[in-house]
PDB file of C-alpha atoms in Angstrom:
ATOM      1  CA  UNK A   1      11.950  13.356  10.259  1.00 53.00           C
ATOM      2  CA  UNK A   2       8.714  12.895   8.389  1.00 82.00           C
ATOM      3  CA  UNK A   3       8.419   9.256   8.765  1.00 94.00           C
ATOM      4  CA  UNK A   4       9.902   6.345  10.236  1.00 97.00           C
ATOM      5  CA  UNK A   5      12.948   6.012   8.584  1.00 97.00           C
ATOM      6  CA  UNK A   6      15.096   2.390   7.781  1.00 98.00           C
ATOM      7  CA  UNK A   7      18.060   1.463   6.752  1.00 98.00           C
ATOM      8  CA  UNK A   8      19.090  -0.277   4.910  1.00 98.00           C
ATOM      9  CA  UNK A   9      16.329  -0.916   2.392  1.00 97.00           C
ATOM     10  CA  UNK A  10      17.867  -3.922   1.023  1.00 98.00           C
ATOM     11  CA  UNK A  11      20.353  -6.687   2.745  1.00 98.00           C
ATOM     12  CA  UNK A  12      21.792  -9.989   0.998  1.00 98.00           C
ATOM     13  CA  UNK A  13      24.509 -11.518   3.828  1.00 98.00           C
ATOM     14  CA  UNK A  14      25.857 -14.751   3.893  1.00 97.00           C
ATOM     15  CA  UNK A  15      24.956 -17.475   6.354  1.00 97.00           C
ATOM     16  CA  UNK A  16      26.550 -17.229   9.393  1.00 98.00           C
ATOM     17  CA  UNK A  17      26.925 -13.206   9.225  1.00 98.00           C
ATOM     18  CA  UNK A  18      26.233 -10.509  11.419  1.00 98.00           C
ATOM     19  CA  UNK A  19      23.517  -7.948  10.259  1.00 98.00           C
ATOM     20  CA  UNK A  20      22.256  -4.637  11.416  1.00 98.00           C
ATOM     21  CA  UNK A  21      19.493  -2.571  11.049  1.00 98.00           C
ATOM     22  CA  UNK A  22      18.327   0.564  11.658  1.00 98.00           C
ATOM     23  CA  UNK A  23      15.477   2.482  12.877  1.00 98.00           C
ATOM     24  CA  UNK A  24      14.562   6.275  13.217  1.00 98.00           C
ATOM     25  CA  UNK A  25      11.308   6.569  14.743  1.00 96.00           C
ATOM     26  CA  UNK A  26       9.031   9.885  14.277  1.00 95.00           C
ATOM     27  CA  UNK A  27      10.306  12.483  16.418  1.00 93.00           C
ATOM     28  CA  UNK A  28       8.851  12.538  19.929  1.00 89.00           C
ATOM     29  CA  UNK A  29       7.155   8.596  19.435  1.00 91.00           C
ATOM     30  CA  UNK A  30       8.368   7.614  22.966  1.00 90.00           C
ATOM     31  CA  UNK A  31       7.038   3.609  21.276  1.00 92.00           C
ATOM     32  CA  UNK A  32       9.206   1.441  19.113  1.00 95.00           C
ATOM     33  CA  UNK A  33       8.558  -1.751  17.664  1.00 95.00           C
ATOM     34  CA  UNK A  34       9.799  -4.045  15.450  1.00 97.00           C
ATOM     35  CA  UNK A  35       8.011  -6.796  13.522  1.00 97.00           C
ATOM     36  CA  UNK A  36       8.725  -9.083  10.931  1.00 97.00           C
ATOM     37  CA  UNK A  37       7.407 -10.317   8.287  1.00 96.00           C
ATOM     38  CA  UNK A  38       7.407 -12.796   5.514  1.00 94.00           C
ATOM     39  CA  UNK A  39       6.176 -13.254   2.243  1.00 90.00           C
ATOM     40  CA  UNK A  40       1.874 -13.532   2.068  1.00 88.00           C
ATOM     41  CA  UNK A  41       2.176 -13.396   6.250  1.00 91.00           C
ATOM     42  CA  UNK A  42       0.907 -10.752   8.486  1.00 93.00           C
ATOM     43  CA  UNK A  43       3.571  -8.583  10.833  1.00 95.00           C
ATOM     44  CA  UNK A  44       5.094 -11.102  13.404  1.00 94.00           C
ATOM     45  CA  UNK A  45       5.781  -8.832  16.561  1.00 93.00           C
ATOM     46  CA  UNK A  46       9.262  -9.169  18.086  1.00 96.00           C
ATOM     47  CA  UNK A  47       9.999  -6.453  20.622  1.00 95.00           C
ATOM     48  CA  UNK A  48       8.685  -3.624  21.906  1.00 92.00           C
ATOM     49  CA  UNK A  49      10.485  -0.552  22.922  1.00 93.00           C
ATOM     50  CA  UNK A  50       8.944   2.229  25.567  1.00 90.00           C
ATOM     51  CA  UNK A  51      11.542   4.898  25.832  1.00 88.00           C
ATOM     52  CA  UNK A  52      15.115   3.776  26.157  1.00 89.00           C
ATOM     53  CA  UNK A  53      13.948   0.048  27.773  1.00 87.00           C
ATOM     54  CA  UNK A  54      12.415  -2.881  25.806  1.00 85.00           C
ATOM     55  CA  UNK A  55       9.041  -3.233  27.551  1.00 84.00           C
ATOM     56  CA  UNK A  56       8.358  -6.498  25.734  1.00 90.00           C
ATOM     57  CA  UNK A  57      10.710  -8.559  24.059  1.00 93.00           C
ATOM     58  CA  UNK A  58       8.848 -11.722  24.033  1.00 91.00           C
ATOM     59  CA  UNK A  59       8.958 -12.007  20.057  1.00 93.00           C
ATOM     60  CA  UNK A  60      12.530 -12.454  19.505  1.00 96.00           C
ATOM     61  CA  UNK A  61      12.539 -15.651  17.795  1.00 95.00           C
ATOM     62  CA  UNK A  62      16.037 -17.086  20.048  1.00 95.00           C
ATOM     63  CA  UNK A  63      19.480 -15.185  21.757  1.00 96.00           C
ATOM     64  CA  UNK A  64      20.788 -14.715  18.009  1.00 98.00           C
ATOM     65  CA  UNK A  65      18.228 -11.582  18.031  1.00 98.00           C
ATOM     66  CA  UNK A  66      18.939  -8.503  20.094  1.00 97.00           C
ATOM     67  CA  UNK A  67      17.883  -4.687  20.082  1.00 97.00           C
ATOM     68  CA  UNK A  68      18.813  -1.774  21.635  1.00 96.00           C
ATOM     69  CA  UNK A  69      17.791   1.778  21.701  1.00 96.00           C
ATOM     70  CA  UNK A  70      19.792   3.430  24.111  1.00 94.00           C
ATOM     71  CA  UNK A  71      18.889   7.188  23.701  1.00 92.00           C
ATOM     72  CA  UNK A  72      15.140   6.335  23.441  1.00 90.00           C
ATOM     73  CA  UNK A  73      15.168   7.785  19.484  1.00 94.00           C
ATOM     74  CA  UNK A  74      17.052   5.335  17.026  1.00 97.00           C
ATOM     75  CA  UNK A  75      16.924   1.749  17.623  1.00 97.00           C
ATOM     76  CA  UNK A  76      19.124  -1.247  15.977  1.00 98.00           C
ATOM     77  CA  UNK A  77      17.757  -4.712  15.553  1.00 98.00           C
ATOM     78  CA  UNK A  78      21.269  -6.966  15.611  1.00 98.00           C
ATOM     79  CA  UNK A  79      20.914 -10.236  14.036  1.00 98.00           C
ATOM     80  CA  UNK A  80      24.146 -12.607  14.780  1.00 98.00           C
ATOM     81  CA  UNK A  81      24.829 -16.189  13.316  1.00 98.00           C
ATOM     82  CA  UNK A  82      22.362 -15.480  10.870  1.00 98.00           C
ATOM     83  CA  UNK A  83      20.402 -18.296   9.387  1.00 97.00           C
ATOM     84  CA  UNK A  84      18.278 -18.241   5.985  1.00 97.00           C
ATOM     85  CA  UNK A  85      15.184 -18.612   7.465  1.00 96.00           C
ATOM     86  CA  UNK A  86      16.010 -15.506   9.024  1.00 98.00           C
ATOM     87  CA  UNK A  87      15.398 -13.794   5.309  1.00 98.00           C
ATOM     88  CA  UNK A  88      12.167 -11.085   5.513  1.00 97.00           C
ATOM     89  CA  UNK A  89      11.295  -7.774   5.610  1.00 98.00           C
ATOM     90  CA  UNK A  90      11.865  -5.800   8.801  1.00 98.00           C
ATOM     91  CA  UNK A  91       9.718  -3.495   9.611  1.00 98.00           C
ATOM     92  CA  UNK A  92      10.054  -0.731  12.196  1.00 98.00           C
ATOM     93  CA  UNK A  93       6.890   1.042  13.379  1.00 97.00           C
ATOM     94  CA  UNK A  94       6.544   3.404  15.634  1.00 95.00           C
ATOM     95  CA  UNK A  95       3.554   5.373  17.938  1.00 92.00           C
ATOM     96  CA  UNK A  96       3.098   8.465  19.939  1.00 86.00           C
ATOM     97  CA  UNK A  97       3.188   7.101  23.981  1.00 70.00           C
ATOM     98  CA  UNK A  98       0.633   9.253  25.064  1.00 63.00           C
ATOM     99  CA  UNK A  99      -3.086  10.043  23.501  1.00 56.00           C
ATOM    100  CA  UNK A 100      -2.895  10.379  19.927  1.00 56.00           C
ATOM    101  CA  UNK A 101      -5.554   7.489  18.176  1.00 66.00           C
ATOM    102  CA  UNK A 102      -2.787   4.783  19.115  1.00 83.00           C
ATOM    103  CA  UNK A 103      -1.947   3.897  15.413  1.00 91.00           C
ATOM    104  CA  UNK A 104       1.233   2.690  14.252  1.00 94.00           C
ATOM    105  CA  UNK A 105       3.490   4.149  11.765  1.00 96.00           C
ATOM    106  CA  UNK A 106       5.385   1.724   9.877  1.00 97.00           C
ATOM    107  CA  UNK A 107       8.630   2.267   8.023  1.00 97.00           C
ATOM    108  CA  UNK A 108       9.412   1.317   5.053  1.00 97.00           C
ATOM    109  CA  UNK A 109      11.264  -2.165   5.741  1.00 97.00           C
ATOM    110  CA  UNK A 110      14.680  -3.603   5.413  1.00 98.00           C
ATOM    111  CA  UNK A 111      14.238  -6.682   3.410  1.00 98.00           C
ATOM    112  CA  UNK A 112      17.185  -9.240   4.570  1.00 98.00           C
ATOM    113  CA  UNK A 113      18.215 -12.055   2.813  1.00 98.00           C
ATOM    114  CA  UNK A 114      20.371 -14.659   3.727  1.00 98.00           C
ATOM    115  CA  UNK A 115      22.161 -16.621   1.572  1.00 96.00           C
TER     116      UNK A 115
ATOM    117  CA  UNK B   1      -1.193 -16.906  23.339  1.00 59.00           C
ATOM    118  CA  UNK B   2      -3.187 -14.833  21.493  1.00 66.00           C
ATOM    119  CA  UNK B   3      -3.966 -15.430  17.655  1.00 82.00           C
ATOM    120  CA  UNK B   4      -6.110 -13.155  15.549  1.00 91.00           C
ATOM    121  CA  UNK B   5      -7.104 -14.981  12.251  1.00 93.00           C
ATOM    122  CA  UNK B   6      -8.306 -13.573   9.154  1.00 96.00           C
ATOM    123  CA  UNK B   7     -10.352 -14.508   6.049  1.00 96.00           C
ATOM    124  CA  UNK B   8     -10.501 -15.311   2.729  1.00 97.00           C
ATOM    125  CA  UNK B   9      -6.769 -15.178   2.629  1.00 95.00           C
ATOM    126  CA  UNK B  10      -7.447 -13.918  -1.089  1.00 96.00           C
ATOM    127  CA  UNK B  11     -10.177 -12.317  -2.765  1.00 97.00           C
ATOM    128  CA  UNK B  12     -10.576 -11.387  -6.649  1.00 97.00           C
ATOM    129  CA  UNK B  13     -13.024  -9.198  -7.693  1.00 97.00           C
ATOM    130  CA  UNK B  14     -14.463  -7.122 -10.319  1.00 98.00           C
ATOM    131  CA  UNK B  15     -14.364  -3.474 -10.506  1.00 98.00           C
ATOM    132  CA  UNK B  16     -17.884  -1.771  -8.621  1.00 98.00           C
ATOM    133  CA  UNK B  17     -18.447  -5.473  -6.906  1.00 98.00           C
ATOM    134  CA  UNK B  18     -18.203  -5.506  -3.265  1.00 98.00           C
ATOM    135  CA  UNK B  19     -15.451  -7.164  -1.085  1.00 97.00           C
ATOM    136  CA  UNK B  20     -15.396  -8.173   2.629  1.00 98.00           C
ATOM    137  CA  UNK B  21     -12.928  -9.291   5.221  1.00 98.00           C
ATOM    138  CA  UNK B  22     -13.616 -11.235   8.216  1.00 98.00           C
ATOM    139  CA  UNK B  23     -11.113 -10.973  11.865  1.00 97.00           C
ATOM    140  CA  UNK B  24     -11.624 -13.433  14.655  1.00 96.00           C
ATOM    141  CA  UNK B  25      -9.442 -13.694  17.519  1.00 93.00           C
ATOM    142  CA  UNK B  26      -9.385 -15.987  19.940  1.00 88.00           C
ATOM    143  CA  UNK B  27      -9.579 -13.845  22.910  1.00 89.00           C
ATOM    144  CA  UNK B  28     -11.262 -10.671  23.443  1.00 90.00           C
ATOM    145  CA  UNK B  29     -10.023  -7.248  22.412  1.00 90.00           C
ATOM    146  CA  UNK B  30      -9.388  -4.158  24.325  1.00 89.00           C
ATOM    147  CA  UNK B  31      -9.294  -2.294  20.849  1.00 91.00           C
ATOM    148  CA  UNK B  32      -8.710  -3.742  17.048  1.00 94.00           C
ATOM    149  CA  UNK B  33      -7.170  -1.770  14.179  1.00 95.00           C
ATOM    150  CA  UNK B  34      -7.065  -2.138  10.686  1.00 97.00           C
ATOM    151  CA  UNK B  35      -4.164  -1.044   8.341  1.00 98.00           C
ATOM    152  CA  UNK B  36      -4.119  -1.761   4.321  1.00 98.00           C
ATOM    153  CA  UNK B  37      -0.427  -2.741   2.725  1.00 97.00           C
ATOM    154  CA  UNK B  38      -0.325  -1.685  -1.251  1.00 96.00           C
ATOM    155  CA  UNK B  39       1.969  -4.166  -3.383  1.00 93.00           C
ATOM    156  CA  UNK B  40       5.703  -3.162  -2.299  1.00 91.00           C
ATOM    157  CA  UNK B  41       4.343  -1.121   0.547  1.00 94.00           C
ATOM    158  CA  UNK B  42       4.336  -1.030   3.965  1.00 95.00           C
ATOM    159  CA  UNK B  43       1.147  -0.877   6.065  1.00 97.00           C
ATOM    160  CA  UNK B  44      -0.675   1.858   6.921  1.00 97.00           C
ATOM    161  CA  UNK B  45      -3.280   2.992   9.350  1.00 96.00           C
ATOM    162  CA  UNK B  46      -6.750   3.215   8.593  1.00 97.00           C
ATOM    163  CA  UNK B  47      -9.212   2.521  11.614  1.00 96.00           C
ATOM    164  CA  UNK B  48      -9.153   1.970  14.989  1.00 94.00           C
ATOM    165  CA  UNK B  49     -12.422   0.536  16.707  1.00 95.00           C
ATOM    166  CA  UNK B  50     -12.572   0.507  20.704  1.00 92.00           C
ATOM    167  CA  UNK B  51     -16.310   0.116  21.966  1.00 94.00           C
ATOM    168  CA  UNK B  52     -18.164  -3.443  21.450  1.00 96.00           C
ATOM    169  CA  UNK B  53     -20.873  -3.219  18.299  1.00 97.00           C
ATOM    170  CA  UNK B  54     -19.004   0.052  17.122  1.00 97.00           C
ATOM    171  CA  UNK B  55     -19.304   0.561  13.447  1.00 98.00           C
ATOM    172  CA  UNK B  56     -17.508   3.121  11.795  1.00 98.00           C
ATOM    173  CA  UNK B  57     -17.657   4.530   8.397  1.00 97.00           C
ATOM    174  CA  UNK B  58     -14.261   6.052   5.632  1.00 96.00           C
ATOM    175  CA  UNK B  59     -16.243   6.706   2.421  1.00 96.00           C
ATOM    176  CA  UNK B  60     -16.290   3.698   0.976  1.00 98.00           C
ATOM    177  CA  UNK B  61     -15.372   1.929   3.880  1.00 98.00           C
ATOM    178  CA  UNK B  62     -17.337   0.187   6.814  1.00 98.00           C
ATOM    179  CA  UNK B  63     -16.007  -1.341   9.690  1.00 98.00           C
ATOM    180  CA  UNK B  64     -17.297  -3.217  12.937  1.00 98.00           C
ATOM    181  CA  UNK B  65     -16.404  -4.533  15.751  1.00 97.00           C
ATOM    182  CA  UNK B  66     -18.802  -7.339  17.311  1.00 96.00           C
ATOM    183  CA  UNK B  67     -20.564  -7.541  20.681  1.00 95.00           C
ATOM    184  CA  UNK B  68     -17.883  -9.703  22.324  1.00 94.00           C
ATOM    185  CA  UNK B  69     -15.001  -7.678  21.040  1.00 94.00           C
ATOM    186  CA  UNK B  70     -13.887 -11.582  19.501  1.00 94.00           C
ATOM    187  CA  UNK B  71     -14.399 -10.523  15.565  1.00 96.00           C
ATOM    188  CA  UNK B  72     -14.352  -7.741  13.252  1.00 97.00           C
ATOM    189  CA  UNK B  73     -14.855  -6.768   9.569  1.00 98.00           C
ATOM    190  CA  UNK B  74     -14.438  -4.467   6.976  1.00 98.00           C
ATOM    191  CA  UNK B  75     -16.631  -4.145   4.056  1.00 98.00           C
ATOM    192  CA  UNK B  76     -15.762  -2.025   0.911  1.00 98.00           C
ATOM    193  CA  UNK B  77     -18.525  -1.265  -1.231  1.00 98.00           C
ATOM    194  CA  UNK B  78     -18.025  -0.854  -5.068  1.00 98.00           C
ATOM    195  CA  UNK B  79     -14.578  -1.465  -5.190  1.00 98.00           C
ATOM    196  CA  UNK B  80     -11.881   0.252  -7.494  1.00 97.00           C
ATOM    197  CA  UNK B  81      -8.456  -0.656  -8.717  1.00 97.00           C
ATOM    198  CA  UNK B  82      -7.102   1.805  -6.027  1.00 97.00           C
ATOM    199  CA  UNK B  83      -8.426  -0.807  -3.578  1.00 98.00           C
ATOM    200  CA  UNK B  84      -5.763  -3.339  -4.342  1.00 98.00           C
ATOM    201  CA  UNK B  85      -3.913  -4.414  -1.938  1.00 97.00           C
ATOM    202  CA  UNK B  86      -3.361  -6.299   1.563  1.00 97.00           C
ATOM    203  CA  UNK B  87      -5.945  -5.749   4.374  1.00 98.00           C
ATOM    204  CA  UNK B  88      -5.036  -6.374   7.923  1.00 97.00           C
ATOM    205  CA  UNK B  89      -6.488  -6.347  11.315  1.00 97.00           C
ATOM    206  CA  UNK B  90      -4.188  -6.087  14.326  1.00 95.00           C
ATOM    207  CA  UNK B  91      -5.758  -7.139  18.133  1.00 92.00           C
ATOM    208  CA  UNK B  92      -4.277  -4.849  20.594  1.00 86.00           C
ATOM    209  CA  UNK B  93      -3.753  -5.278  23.695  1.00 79.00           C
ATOM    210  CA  UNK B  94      -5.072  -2.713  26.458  1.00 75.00           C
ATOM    211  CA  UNK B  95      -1.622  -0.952  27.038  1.00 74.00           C
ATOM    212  CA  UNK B  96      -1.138  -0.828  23.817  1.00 73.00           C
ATOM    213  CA  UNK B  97       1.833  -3.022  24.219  1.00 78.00           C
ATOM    214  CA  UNK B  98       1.006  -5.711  21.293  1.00 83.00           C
ATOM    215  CA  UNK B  99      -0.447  -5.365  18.266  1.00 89.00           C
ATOM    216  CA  UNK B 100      -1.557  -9.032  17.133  1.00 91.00           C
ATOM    217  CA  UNK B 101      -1.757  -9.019  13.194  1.00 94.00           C
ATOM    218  CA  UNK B 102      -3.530 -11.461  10.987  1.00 94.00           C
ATOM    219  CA  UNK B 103      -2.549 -12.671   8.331  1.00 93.00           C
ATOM    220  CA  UNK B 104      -4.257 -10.558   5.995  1.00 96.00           C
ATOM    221  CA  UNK B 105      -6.307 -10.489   2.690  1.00 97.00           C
ATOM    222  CA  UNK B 106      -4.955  -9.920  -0.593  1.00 97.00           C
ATOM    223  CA  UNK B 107      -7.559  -7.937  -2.420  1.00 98.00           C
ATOM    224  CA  UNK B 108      -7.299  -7.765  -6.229  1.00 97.00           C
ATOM    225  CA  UNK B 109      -9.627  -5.747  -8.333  1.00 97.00           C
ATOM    226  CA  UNK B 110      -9.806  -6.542 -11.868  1.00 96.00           C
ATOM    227  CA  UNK B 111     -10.735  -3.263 -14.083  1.00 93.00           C
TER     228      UNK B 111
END
């Protein structure tokens, strides 16, 4: 696609729910990451995806958090037992692996909020 | 771990008056970018700086990046309502592997 897509846009789940979210990165951006990020706060990294493996995933907050991208294109951030403090926008971003200026292109977000 | 701070956390200005943001991180930088978030938005790229001292220009626009790779800024002169918006600088590391973000300044520009 054009952009880093995300989906959904909006999520209101109860406490104690299982959430999903999706990512489509840029076509051919071998890097994935997803941060997130709360209201007046700067992008909190979580995990970081290089091809089909997660290179880094030293930002996931506890176990409850997982993500996958097992084709190296789409990933999922899975979010079980969810808690309210777990409400804030999502946001996917993506980059080219290889030259390019090394910028990240961010989706648009999936804001998730917990009741 | 690393921790890339960033200040004023807001700054209101007047239309044509000029507005700066200040980065300091605690360790130094292989590179340091900066991406501006409009209201509702998501944030986008605008400058990446690699070399110690480098100062590049975008119009309006003038970024550095100081001697010891430690702290950067970005200066916008004569500002305009299509400033508005969140400003934020991101260390990364040399692999490209993390990009540490501030927490950003909320720039409002009052016609």
């Amino acid at each position: 696609g054009a952009g880093v897509s995300q989906t959904p846009s909006n999520k209101v789940t109860e406490k104690g729910k299982y959430v999903e979210l999706r990512c489509d990165p840029i076509s051919g951006h071998t890097a994935l990451y997803w941060y997130r990020q709360s209201l007046g706060q700067g992008p909190e990294f979580l995990i970081y995806f290089q091809g089909t493996g997660a290179a880094d995933d030293s930002g996931l907050p506890n176990d409850r958090f997982f993500a996958v991208r097992p084709e190296g294109s789409v990933s999922t951030l899975k979010i079980q037992r969810t808690e309210r403090g777990d409400s804030a926008v999502y946001l996917c971003a993506s980059r080219q692996g290889t030259g390019g200026t090394g910028e990240l292109f961010f989706g648009e977000g999936s804001r998730l909020t917990v009741l | 771990g690393q921790q890339v701070m960033q200040i004023p956390q807001y700054q209101h200005v007047q239309e044509g008056e000029d507005f700066t943001t200040y980065c300091n991180s605690s360790t130094t930088l292989s590179n340091i970018q900066w991406y501006k978030q409009r209201p509702g938005g998501h944030p986008v790229f605008l400058i990446q700086l690699v070399k110690s001292g480098e100062v590049k220009k975008q119009k309006r626009l003038t970024f550095q990046f100081g001697e010891a790779k430690k702290n950067s800024s970005l200066h916008i002169t004569a500002t305009q309502t299509t400033d508005v918006g969140t400003y934020f600088c991101a260390g990364v590391s040399s692999n490209f592997n993390k990009f540490y973000f501030g927490s950003g300044t909320k720039l409002n520009v009052k016609p």
